[in-house]
Short mmCIF file of C-alpha atoms in Angstrom, two decimals:
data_model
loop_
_atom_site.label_atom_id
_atom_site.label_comp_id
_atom_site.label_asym_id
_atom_site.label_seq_id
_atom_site.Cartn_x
_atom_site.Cartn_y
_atom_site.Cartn_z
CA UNK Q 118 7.94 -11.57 -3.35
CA UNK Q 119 4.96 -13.33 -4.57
CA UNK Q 120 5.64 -16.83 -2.74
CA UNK Q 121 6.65 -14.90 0.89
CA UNK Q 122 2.66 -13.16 -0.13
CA UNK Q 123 1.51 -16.53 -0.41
CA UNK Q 124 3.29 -17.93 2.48
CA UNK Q 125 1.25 -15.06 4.60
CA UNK Q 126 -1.82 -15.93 2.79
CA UNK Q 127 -1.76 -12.52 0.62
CA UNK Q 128 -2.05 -11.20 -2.47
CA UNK Q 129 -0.15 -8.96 -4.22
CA UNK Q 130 -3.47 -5.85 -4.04
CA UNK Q 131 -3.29 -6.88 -0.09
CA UNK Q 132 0.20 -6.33 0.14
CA UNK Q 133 -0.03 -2.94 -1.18
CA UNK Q 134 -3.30 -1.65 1.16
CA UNK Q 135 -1.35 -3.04 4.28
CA UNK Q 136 2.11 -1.21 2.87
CA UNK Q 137 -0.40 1.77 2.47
CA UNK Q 138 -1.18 0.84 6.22
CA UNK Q 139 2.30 0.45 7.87
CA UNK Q 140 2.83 4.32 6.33
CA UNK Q 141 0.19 5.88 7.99
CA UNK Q 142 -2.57 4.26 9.51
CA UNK Q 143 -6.73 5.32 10.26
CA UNK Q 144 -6.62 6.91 6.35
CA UNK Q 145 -10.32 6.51 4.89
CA UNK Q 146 -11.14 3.63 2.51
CA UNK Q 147 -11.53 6.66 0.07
CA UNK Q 148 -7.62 7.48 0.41
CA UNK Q 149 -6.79 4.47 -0.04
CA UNK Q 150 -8.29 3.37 -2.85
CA UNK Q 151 -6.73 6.54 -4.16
CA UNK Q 152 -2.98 6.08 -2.74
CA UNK Q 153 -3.41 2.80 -5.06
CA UNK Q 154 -4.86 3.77 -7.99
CA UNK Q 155 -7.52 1.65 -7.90
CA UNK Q 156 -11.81 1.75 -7.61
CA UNK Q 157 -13.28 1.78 -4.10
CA UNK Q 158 -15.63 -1.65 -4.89
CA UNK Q 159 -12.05 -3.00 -5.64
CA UNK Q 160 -10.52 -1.98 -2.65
CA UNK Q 161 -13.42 -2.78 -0.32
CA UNK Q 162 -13.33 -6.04 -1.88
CA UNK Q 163 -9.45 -6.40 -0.87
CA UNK Q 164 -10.02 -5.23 3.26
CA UNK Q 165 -12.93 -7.06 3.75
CA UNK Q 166 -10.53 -9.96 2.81
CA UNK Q 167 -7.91 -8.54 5.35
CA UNK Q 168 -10.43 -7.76 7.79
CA UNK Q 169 -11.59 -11.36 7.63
CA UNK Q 170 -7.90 -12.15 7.89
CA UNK Q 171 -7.37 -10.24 10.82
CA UNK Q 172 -5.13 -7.83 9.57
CA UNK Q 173 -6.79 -4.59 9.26
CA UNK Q 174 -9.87 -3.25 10.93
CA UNK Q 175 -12.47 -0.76 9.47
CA UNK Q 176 -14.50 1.44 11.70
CA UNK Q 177 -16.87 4.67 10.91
CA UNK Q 178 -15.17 8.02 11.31
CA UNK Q 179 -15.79 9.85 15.15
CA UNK Q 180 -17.05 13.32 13.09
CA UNK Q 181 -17.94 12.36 10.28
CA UNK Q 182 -20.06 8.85 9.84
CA UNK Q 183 -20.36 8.50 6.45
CA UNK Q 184 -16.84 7.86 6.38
CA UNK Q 185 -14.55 4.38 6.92
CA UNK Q 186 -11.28 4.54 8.72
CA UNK Q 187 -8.56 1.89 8.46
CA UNK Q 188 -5.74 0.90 11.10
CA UNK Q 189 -3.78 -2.37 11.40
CA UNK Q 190 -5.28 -5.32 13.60
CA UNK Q 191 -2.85 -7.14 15.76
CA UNK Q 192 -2.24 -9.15 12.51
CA UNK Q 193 -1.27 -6.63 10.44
CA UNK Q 194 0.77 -5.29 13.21
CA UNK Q 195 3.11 -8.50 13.32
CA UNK Q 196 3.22 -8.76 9.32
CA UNK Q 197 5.00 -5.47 9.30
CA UNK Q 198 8.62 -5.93 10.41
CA UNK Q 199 8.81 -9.34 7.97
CA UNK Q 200 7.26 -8.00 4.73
CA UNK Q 201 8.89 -4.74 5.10
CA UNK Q 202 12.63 -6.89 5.21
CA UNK Q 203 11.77 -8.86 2.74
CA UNK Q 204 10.83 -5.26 0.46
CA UNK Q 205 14.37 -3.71 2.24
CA UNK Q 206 15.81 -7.32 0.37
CA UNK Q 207 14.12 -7.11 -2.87
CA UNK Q 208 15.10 -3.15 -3.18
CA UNK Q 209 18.98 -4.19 -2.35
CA UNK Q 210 18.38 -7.10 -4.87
CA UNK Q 211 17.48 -4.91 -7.32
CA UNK Q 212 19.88 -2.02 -7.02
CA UNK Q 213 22.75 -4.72 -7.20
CA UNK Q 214 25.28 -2.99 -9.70
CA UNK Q 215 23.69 0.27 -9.88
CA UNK Q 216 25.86 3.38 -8.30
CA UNK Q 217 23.69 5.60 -5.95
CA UNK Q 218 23.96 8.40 -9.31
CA UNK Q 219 22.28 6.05 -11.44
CA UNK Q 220 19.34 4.82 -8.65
CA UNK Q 221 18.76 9.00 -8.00
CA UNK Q 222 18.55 9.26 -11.93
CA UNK Q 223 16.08 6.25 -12.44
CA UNK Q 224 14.17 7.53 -9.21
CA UNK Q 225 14.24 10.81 -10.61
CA UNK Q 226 12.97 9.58 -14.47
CA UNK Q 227 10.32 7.28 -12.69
CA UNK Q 228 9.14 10.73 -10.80
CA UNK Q 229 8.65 12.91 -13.63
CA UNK Q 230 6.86 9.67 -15.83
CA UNK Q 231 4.10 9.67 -12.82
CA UNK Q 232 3.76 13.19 -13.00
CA UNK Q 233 2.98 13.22 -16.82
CA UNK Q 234 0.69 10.23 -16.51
CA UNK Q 235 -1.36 12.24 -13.54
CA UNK Q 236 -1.10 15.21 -15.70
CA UNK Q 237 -2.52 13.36 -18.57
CA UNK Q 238 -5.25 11.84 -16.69
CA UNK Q 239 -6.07 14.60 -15.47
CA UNK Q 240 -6.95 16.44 -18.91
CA UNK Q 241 -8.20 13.55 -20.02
#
């Protein structure tokens, strides 16, 4: 994955803000830095490098100005169908020799470890 990022000029933290993106687009900055786990200095940090990319655009929020939307650029827009094939390839890659029981299980296991790390978090 890393060398078709590279090949498209992105890093892996870009990769995941325009995945973010190709989901559901015009979320805040705030979202999204929360989507990905991450601060919003470092995530304003990664779309001003897509922005200057041309991949994503930012603009202020119609009701509510203090607030920054973000929507695919036409350059984002024509990244989607090839890094989300290459993802479709990587996920067949990786379930090679697994029966569907045993990706549900590890899907399911991977679920409930989330939820017990956002519980914990969250109680500090």
């Amino acid at each position: 994955m890393l060398g078709r990022l590279a090949a498209h000029g992105l890093t892996v933290p870009q990769y995941h803000a325009l995945r973010e993106l190709f989901a559901e687009e015009g979320i805040t900055q705030r979202e999204l830095s929360v989507r990905l786990s991450t601060t919003e200095p470092a995530i304003l940090g990664t779309l001003r490098r897509l922005e200057r990319q041309g991949l994503v655009r930012r603009d202020r929020d119609g009701t509510d100005r203090r607030k920054i939307n973000v929507s695919l650029a036409a350059g984002g827009h024509e990244l989607r169908e090839p890094l989300q094939a290459h993802a479709q390839h990587l996920n067949a890659a990786m379930r090679t020799g697994l029966s569907d029981t045993e990706v549900r299980q590890f899907s399911a296991l991977l679920e409930r470890i989330e939820s017990n790390l956002a519980a914990a978090v969250a109680h500090g």
